[in-house]
Short mmCIF file of C-alpha atoms in Angstrom, two decimals:
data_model
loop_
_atom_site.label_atom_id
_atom_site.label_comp_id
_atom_site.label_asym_id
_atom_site.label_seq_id
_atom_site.Cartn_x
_atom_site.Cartn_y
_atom_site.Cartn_z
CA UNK I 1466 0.00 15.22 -14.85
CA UNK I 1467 -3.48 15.35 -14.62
CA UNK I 1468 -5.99 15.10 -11.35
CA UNK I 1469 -8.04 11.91 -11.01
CA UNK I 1470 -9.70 9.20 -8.80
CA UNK I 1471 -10.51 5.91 -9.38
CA UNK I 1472 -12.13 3.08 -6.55
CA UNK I 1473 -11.40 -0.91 -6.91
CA UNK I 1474 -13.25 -2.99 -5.40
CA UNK I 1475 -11.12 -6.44 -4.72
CA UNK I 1476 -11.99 -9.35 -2.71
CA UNK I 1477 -9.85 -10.93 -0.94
CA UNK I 1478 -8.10 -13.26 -2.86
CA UNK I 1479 -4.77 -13.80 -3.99
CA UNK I 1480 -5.83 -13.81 -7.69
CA UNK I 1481 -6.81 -10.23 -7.65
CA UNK I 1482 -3.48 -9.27 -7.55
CA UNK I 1483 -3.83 -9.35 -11.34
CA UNK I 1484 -6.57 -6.89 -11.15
CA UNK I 1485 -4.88 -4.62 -8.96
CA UNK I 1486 -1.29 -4.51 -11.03
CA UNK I 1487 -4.12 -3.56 -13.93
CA UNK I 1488 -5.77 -0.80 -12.35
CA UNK I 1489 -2.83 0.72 -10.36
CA UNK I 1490 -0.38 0.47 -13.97
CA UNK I 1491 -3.67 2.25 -15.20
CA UNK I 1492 -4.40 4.95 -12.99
CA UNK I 1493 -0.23 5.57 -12.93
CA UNK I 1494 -0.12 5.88 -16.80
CA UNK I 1495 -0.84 9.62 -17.08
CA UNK I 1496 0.44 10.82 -13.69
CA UNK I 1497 4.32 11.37 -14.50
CA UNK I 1498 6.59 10.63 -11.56
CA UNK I 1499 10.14 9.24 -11.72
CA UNK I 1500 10.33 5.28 -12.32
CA UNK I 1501 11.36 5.09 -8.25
CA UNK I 1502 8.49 6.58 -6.99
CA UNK I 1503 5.80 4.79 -9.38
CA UNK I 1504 7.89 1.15 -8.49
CA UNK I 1505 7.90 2.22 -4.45
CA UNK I 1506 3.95 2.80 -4.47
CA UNK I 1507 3.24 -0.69 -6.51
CA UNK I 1508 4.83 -2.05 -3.93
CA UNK I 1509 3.70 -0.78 -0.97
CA UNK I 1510 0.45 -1.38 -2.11
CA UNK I 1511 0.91 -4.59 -3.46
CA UNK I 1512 2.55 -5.26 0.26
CA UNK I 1513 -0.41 -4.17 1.78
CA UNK I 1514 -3.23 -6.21 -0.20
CA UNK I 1515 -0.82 -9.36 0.05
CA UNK I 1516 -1.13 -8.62 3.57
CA UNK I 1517 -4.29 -8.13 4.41
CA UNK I 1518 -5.27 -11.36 2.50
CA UNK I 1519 -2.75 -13.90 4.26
CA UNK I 1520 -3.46 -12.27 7.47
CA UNK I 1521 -6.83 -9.95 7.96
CA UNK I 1522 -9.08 -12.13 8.15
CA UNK I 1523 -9.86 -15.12 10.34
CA UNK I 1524 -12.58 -17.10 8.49
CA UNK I 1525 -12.57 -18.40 4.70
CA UNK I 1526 -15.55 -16.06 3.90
CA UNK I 1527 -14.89 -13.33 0.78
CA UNK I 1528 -14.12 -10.23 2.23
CA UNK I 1529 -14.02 -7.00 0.15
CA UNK I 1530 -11.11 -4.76 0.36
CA UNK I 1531 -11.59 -1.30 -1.04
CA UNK I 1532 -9.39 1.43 -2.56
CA UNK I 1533 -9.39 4.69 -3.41
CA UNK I 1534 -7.04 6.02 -5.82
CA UNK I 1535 -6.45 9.53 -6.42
CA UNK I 1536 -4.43 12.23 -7.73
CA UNK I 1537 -3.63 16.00 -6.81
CA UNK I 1538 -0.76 16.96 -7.98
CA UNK I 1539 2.62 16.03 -6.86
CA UNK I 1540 0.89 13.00 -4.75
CA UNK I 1541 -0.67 10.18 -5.01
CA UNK I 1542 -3.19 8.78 -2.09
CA UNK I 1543 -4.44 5.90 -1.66
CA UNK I 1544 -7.18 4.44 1.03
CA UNK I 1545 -7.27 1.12 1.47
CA UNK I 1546 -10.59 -0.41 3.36
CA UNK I 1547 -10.97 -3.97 5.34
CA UNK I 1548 -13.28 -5.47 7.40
CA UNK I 1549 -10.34 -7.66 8.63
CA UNK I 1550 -8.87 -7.62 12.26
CA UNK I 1551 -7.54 -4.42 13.44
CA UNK I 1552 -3.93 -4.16 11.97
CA UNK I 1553 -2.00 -0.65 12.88
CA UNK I 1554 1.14 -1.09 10.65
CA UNK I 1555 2.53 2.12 12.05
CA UNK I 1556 3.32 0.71 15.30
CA UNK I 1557 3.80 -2.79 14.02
CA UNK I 1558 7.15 -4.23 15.80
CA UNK I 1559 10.21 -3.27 12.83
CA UNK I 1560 12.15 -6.28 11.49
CA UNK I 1561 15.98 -6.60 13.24
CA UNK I 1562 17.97 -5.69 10.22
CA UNK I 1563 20.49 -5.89 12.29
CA UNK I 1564 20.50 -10.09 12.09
CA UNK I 1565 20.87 -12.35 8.75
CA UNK I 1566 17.99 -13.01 7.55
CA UNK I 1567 18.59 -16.85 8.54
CA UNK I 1568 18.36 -15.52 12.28
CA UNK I 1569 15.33 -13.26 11.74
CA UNK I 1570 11.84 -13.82 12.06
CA UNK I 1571 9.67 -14.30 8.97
CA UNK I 1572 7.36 -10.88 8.58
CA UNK I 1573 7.59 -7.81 9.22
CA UNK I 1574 9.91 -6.71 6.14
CA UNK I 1575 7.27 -5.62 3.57
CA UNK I 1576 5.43 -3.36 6.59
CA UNK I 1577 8.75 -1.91 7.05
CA UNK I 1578 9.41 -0.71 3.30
CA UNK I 1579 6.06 0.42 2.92
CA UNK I 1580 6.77 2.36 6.07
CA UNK I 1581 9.83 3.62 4.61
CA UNK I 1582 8.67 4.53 0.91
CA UNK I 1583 5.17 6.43 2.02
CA UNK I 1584 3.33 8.02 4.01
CA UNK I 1585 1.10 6.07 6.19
CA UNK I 1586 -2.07 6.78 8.61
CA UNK I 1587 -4.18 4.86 10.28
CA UNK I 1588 -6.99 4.54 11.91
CA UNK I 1589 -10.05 1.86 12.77
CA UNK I 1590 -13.11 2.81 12.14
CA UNK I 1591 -16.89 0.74 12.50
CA UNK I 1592 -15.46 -2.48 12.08
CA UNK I 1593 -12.81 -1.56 9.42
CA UNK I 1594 -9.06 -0.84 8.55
CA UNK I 1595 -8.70 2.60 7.21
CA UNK I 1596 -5.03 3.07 6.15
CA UNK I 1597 -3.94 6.12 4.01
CA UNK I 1598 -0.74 5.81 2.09
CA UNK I 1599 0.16 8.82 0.70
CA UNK I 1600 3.26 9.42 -2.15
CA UNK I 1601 4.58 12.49 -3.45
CA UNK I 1602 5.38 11.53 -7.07
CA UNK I 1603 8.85 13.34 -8.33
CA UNK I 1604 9.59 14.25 -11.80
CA UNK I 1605 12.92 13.13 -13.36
CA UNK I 1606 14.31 10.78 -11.09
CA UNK I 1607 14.78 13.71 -8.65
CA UNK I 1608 13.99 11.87 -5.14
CA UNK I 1609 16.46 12.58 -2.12
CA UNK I 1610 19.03 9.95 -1.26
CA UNK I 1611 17.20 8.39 1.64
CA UNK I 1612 14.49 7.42 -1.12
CA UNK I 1613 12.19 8.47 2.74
CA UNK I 1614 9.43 10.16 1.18
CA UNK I 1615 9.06 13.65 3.03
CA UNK I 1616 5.54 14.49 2.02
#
């Protein structure tokens, strides 16, 4: 595992989601960490972008959305910038699990696992999103049962 940082620089558009499987599958390649944790920070991340392009912003203008990748190991962080409306996902209302998902609200679900697979802070900050995920990376498959990361 070795330390490292990378930044991408994505606008807001669905089509960058290309880009970002790039760089992420990138930046991932030489980091180790079991198959679960690598798959539970794609998503979460690709939950987040998908996110804050169907519902940060309020205007059809291109928006940048900024990351910061980096590495120390065993975790992973990642900042993710937006000039979009202020979104806390920390406190955003949890999906009833409790109901079928005929009965439930759309949303809400992909904040939830990314909630449940990482470490999340958040703040706003001159205009912007800041959100921190944060993802301790385990070697050999060697996560607790929960699959809650503790870090």
């Amino acid at each position: 595992m070795t330390v490292g940082e990378i930044k991408v620089s994505l606008k807001n558009k669905l089509a960058e989601l290309e880009k970002l499987h790039e760089k992420i599958e990138e930046f991932l390649a030489s980091k180790g960490g079991s198959r679960k944790a690598l798959f539970q920070l794609k998503l979460a991340l690709e939950e987040v972008f998908v996110n804050i392009v169907h519902y940060g912003f309020e205007d059809d203008k291109e928006h940048d959305i900024n990351m910061t990748l980096s590495f120390t190991p065993p975790h992973i962080t990642i900042k993710v910038e937006d000039d979009g409306k202020a979104f806390d996902p920390i406190n955003a209302e949890e999906p009833d699990l409790s109901k079928p998902l005929s009965c439930r609200a759309p949303g809400g679900l992909g904040v939830f696992l990314t909630k449940w697979c990482c470490d999340l802070n958040y703040r706003r900050e001159n205009g912007k999103n800041i959100l921190t995920i944060k993802k301790t990376l385990v070697d050999n498959d060697k996560e607790s049962n929960t699959g809650a990361n503790t870090a």
